[in-house]
Coordinates of C-alpha atoms and ligand atoms in Angstrom, one line a residue:
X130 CA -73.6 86.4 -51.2
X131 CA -74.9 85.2 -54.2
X132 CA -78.6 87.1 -53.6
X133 CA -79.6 90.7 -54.2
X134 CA -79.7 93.0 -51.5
X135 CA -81.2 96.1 -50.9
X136 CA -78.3 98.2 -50.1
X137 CA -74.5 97.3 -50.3
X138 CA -72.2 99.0 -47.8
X139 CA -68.6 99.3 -48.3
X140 CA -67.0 99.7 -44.9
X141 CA -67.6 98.1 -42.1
X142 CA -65.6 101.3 -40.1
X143 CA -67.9 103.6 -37.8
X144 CA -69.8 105.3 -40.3
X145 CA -70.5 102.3 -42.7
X146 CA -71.6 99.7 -39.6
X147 CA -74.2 102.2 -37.8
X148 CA -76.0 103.0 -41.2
X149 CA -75.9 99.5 -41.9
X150 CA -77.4 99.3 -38.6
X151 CA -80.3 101.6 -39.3
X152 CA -81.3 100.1 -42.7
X153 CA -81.5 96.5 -41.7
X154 CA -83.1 97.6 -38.4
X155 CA -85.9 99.3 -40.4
X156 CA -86.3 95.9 -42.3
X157 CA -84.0 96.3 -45.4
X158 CA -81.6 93.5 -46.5
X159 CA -78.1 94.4 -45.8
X160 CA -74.8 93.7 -46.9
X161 CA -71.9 94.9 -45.1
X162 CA -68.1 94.8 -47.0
X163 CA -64.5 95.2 -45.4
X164 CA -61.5 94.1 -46.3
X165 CA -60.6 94.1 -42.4
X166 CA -61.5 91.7 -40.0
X167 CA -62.9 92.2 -36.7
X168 CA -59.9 90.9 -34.7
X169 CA -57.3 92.4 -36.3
X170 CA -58.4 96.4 -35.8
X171 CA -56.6 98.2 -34.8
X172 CA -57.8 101.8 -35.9
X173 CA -55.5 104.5 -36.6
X174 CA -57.7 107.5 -34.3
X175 CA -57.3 108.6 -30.9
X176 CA -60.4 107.9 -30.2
X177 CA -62.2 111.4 -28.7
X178 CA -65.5 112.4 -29.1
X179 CA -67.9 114.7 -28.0
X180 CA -70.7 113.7 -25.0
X181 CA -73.8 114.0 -28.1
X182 CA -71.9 111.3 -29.9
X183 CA -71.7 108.6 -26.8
X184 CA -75.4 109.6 -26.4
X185 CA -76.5 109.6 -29.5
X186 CA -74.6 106.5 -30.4
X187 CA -75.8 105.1 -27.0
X188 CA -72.6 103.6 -26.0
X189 CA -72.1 101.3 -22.9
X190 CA -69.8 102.8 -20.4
X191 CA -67.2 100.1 -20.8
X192 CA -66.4 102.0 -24.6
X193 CA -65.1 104.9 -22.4
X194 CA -61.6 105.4 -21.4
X195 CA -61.6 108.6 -20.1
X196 CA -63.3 111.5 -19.5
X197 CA -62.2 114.7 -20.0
X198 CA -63.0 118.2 -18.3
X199 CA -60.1 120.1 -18.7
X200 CA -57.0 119.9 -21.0
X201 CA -53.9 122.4 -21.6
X202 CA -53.0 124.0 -24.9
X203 CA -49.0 124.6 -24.9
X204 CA -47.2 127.4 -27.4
X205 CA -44.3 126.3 -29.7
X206 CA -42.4 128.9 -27.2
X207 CA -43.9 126.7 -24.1
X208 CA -46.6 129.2 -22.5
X209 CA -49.0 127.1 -21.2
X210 CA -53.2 127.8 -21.2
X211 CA -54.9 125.4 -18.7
X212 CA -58.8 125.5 -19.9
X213 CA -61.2 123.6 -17.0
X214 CA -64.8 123.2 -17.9
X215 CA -67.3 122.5 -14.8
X216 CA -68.9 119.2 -17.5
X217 CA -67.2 116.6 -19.1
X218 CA -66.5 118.6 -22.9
X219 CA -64.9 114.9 -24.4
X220 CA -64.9 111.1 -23.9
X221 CA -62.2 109.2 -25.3
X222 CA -63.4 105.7 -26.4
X223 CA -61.6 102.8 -27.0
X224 CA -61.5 102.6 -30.4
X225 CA -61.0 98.9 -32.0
X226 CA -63.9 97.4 -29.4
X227 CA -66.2 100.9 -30.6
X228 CA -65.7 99.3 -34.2
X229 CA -66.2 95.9 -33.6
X230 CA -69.4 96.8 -31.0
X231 CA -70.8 98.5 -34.1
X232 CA -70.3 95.5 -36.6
X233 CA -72.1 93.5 -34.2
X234 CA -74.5 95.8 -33.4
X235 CA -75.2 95.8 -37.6
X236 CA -75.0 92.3 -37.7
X237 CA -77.5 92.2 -34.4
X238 CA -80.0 94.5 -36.5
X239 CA -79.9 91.8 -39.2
X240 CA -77.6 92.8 -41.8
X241 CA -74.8 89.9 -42.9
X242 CA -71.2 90.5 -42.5
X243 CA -68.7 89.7 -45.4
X244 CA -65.2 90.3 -43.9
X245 CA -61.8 90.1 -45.7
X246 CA -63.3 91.1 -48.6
X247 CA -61.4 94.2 -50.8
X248 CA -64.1 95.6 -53.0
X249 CA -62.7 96.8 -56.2
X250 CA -65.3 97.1 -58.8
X251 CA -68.7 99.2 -58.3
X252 CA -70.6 98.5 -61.8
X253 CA -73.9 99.6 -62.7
X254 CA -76.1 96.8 -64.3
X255 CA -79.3 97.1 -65.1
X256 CA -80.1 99.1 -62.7
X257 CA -78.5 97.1 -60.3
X258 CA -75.1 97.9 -58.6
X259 CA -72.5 94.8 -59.6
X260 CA -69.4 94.9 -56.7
X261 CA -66.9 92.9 -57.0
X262 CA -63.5 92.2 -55.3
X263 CA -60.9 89.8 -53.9
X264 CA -61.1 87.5 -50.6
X265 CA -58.7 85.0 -49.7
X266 CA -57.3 84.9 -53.4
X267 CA -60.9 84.4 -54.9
X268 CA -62.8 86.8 -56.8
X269 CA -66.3 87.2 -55.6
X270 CA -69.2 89.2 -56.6
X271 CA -72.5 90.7 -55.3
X272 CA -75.5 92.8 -56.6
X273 CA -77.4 95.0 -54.8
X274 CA -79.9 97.8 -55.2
X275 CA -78.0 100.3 -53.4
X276 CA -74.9 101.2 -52.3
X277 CA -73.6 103.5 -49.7
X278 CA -69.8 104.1 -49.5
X279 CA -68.2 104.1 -46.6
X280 CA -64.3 103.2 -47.2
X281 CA -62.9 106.2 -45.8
X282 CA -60.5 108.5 -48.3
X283 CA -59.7 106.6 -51.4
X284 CA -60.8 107.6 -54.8
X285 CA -61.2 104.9 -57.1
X286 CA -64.7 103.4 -55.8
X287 CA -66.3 106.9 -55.6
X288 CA -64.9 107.8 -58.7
X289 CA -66.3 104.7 -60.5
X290 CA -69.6 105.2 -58.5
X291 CA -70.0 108.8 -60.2
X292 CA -69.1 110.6 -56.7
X293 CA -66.9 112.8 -56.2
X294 CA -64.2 111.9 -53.4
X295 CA -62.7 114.6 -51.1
X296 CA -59.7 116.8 -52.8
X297 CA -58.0 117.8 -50.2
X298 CA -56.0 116.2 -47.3
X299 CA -54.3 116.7 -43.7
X300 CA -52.4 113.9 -42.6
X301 CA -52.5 112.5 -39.6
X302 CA -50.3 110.2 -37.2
X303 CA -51.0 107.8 -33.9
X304 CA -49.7 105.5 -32.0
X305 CA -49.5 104.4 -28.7
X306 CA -47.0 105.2 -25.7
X307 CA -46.2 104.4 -22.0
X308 CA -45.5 107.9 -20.9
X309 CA -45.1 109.4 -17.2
X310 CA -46.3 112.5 -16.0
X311 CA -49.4 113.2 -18.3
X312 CA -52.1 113.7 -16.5
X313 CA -54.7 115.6 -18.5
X314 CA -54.7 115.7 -22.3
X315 CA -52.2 118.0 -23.5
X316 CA -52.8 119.9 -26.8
X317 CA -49.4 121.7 -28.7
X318 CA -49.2 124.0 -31.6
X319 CA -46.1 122.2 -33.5
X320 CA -46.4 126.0 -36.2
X321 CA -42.4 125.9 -35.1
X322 CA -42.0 122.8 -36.8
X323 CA -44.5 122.9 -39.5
X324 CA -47.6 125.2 -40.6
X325 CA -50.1 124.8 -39.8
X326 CA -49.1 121.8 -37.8
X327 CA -50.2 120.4 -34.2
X328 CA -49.8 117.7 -31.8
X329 CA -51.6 115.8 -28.6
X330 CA -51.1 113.6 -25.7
X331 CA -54.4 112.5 -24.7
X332 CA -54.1 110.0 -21.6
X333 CA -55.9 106.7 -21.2
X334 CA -55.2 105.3 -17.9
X335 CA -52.0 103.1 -16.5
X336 CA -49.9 105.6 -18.1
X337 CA -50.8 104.6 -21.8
X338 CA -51.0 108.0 -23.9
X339 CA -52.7 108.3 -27.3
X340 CA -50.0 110.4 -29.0
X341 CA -51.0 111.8 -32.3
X342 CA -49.8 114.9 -35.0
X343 CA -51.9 116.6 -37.7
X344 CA -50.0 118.2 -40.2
X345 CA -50.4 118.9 -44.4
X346 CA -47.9 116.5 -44.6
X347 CA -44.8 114.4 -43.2
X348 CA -46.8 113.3 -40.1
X349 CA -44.9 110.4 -38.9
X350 CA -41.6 112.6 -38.7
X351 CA -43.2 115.5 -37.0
X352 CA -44.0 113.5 -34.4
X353 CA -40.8 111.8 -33.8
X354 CA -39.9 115.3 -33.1
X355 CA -42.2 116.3 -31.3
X356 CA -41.8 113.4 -28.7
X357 CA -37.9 114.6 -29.1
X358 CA -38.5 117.7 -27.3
X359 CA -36.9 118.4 -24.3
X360 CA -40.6 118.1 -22.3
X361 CA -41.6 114.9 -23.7
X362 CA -38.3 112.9 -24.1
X363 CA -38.1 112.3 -20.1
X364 CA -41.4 111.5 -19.8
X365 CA -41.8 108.4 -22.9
X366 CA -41.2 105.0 -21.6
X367 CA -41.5 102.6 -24.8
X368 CA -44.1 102.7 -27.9
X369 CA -47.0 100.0 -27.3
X370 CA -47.6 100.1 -31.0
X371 CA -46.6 101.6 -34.1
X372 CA -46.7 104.7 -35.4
X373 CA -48.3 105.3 -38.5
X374 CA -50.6 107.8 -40.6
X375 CA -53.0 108.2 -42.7
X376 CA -54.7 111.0 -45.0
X377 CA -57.7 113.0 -43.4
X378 CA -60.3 114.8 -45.5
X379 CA -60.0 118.3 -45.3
X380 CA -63.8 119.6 -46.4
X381 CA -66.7 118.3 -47.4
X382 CA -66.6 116.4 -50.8
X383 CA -69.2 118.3 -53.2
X384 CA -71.1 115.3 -55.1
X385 CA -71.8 113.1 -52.0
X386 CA -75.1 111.4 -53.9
X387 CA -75.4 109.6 -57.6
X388 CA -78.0 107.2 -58.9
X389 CA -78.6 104.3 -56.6
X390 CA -75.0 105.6 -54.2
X391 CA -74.5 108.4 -51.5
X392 CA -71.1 108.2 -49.8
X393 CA -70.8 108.9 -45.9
X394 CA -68.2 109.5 -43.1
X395 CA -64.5 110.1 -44.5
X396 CA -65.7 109.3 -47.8
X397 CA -67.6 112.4 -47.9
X398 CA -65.3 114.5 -46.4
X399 CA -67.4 114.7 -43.2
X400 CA -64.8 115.1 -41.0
X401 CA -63.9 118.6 -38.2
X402 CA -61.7 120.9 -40.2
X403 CA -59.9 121.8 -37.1
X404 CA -59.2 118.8 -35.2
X405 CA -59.8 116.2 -38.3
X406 CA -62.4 114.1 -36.0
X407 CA -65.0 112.3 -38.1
X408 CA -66.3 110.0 -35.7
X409 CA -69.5 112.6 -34.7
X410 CA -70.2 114.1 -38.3
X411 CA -69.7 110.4 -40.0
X412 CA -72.8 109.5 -37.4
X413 CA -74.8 112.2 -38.5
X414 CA -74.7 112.0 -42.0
X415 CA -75.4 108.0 -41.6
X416 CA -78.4 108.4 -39.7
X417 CA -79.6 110.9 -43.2
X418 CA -78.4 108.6 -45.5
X419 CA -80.0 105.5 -43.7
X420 CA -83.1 107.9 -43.6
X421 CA -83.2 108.8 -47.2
X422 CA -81.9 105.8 -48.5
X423 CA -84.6 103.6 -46.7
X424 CA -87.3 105.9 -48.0
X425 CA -86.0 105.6 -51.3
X426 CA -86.4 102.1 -51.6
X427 CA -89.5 101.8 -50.2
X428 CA -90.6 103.7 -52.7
X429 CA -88.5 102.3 -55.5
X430 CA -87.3 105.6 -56.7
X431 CA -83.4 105.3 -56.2
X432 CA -82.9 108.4 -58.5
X433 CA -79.7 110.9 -58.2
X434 CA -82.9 113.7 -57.9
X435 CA -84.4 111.3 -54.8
X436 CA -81.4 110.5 -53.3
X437 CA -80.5 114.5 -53.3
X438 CA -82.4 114.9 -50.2
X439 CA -80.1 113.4 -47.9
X440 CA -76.9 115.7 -49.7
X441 CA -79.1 118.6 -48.7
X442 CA -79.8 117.4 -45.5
X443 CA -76.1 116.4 -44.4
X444 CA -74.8 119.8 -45.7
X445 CA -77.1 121.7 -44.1
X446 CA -76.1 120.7 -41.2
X447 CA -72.5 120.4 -41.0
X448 CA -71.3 122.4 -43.6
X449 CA -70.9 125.9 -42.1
X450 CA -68.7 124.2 -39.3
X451 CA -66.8 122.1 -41.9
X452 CA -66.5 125.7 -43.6
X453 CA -65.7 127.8 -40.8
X454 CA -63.2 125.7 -39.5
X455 CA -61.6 126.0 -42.9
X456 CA -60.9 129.8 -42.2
X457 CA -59.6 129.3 -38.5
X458 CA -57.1 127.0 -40.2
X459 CA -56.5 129.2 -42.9
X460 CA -55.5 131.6 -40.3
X461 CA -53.5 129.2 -38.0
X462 CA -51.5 128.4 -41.1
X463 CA -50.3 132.1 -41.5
X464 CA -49.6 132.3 -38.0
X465 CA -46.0 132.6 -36.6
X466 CA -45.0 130.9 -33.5
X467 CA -44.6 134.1 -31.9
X468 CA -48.3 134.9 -33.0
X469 CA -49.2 131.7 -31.8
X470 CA -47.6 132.7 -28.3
X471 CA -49.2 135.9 -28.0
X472 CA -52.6 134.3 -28.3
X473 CA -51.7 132.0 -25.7
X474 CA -50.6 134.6 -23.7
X475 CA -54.0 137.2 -25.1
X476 CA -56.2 133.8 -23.6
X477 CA -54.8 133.2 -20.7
X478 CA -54.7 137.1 -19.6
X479 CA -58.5 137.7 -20.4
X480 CA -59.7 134.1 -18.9
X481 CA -62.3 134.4 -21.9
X482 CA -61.4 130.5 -22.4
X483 CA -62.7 130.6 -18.6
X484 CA -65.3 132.3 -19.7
X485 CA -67.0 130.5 -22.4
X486 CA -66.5 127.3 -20.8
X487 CA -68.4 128.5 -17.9
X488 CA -71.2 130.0 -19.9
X489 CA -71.9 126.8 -21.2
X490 CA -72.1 127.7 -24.7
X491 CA -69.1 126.0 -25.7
X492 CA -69.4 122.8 -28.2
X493 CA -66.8 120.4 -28.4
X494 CA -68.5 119.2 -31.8
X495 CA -69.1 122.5 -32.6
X496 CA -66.2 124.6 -31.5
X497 CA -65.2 126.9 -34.7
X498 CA -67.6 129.8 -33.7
X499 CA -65.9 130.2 -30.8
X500 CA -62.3 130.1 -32.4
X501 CA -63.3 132.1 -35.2
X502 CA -64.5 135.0 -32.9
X503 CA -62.0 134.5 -30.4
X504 CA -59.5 134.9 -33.3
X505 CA -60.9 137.8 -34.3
X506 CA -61.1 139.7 -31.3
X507 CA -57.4 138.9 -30.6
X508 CA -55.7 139.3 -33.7
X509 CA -58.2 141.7 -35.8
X510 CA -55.5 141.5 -38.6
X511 CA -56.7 137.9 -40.0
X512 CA -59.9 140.1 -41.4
X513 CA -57.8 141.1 -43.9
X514 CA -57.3 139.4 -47.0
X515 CA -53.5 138.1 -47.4
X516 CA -52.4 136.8 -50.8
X517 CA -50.1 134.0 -49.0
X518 CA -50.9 130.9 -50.4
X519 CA -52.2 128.0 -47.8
X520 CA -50.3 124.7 -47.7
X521 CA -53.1 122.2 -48.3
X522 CA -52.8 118.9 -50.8
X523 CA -54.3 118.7 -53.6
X524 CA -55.7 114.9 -54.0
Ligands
FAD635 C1 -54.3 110.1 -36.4 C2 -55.8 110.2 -36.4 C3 -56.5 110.5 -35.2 C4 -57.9 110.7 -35.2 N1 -58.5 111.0 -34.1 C5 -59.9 111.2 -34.1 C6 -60.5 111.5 -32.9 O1 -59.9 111.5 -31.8 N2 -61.9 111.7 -32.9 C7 -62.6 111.6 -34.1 O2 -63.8 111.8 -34.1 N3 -62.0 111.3 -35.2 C8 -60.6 111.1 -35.3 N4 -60.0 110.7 -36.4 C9 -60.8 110.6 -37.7 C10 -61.6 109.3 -37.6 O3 -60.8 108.2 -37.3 C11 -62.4 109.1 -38.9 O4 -63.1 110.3 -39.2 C12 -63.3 107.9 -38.9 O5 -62.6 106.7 -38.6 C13 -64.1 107.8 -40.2 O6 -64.9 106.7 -40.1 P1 -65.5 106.0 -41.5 O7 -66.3 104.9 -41.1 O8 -66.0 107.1 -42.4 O9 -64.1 105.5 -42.2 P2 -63.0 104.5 -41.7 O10 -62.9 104.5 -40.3 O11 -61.8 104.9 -42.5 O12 -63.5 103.1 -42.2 C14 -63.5 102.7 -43.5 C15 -63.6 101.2 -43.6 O13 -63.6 100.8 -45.0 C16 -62.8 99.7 -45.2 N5 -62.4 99.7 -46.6 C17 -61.7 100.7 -47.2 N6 -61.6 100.4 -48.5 C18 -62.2 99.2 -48.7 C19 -62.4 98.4 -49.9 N7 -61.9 98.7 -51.1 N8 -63.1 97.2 -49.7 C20 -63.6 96.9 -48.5 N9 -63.4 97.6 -47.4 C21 -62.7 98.8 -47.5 C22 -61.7 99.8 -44.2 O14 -61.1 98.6 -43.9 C23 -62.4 100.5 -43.0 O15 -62.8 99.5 -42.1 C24 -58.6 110.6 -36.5 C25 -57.9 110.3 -37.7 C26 -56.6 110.1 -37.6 C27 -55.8 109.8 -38.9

């Protein structure tokens, strides 16, 4: 570790191990940082993606769990809206062997592997990027060219980079359950419990369930009420692991690029304003930043101005869905549960979920257009501005 390396990435998680990936795969010199090891993942994410990310990422088929086609959304007053797609719309991977496929997949490509390893010091040295941090009670240091962060939400290393981290924040719980009786994943707006609030079962086969909440805060308890109600309590058999939670990124962080840094994947706020998935955008912007970053070096021009290229590349495009998801949960926030219920109910009469499904225009990576204008054609009333105050957190 002692060498200097052309890039430094801080985080072996999804994001961090494919660009890794791509770098040392187009000859660079690679260095990989996380304070987890490989055996003991166990991410907190349920895991579901999008059919572009499995092909994109070029996943074997043992990664998927399930496949999804259909998928009912419930109302906090219990109608029901059962939305069947003729294609598989989602896959739901298994999560710790996707992240431990991708570390060896970067380590594969010919980029070392430093595990264990907390990274709490990003210096700039002449011109040089100085990291430092603790592994099994030593301190340990390493100097590289580059760096891309990759360490998820967490403020202190972009901060110290010159970055800007993400301001705001959902919050989001998961854990594991033997459950009976769940079939296809289940999807529930919890805007009874909590604005803005909502909660999924998403089954994985032998009658393990991925249970998980996204809320603005107090995740772990919504969901222990959630799992309370009356058409989940006779259906949970015992927890197979813990339930926990974690902040997600709520829009994309505005200084994603300084001298000789960009920042990627939760990091960088690239993560579905809706749903809070990150696995898909994280990939997208890694395969830019790899892009960029490689060029950069090659040329030996690791300028903020250089670098710039692969902010304007990344926003371009993912922002507007970051952006527009923004406004549909602007708008979920302000709903009622009875609003909520009657746009079930608005859905269900027209069959325009149906519809768009059938029409084949429908994204499941890129889903917020069709929300939006759904929204709008069944409650016109969210075109108007409304002076109630939204309940995200501030960082
Ligand atoms: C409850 C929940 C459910 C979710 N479900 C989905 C889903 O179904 N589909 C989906 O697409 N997304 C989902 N997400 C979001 C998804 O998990 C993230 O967007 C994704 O993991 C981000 O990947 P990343 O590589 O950017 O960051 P991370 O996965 O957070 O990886 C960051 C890595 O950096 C390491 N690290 C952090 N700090 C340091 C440090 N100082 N030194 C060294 N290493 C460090 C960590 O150990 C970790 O390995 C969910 C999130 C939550 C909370």
């Amino acid at each position: 570790m002692n060498d200097l390396y052309d890039v430094a990435v801080i985080g072996a998680g999804p994001a961090g191990s494919y660009s890794a990936a791509l770098l040392a795969s187009s000859g660079h010199r690679v260095l990989v940082l996380d304070r987890q090891r490989a055996p003991e993942l166990s991410p907190l994410c349920t895991g579901i993606v999008g059919v572009p990310y499995v092909q994109m990422m070029g996943l074997d088929d043992d990664l998927v769990l399930a496949r999804a086609s259909s998928a009912t959304v419930y109302s906090p007053l219990g109608r029901q809206l059962r939305v069947v797609s003729p294609r598989v719309e989602a896959c739901v991977l298994d999560r710790a062997l996707l992240e431990q496929r991708l570390r060896n997949r970067a380590m594969s490509a010919g980029a070392e592997m430093v595990e264990g390893i907390t990274v709490s010091h990003a210096d700039r040295e002449a011109g040089r990027w100085l990291l430092s941090g603790v592994r099994d009670g030593c301190r340990e240091s390493v100097t590289a060219r580059a760096m891309i962060l990759a360490c998820g939400v967490g403020p202190e290393l972009a901060q110290q980079a010159g970055l800007e981290p993400p301001r705001r924040f959902l919050v989001g719980a998961h854990m594991e359950m033997e459950m009976d009786g769940v079939a296809e994943t289940e999807v529930y707006s919890l805007s009874d419990l909590a604005s803005g609030a909502f909660g999924w079962l998403v089954p994985v086969g032998s009658n393990r369930v991925r249970v998980g909440v996204l809320a603005y805060s107090g995740a772990v308890s919504l969901t222990r009420q959630f799992l309370e109600r009356a058409e989940n309590r006779n259906r949970v058999r015992s927890s197979l692991t813990p339930l926990l939670q974690r902040p997600v990124p709520l829009g994309g962080a505005s200084r994603t690029v300084a001298h000789g840094v960009v920042s990627i994947g939760d990091a960088a706020g690239q993560v579905k304003s809706t749903t809070g998935g990150g696995l898909y955008f994280g990939a997208l912007a890694a395969r830019h930043a790899a892009d960029v970053l490689g060029t950069a070096l090659d040329k030996d021009d690791l300028s903020a101005r250089a670098l710039m290229r692969y902010q304007l590349r990344w926003r371009k495009q993912l922002v507007q869905e970051i952006e527009r998801g923004m406004l549909v949960r602007r708008a979920y926030n302000r709903m009622s549960p009875q609003r909520v219920d009657d746009i079930i109910r608005w859905a269900a009469g027209t069959g325009l979920a149906e519809r768009v499904l059938g029409s084949g225009s429908f994204s499941f990576d890129r889903h917020t257009s069709t929300l939006f204008f759904g929204l709008i054609r069944a409650v016109p009333w969210l075109l108007r501005r409304s002076n109630t105050p939204t309940p995200e957190v501030d960082a």
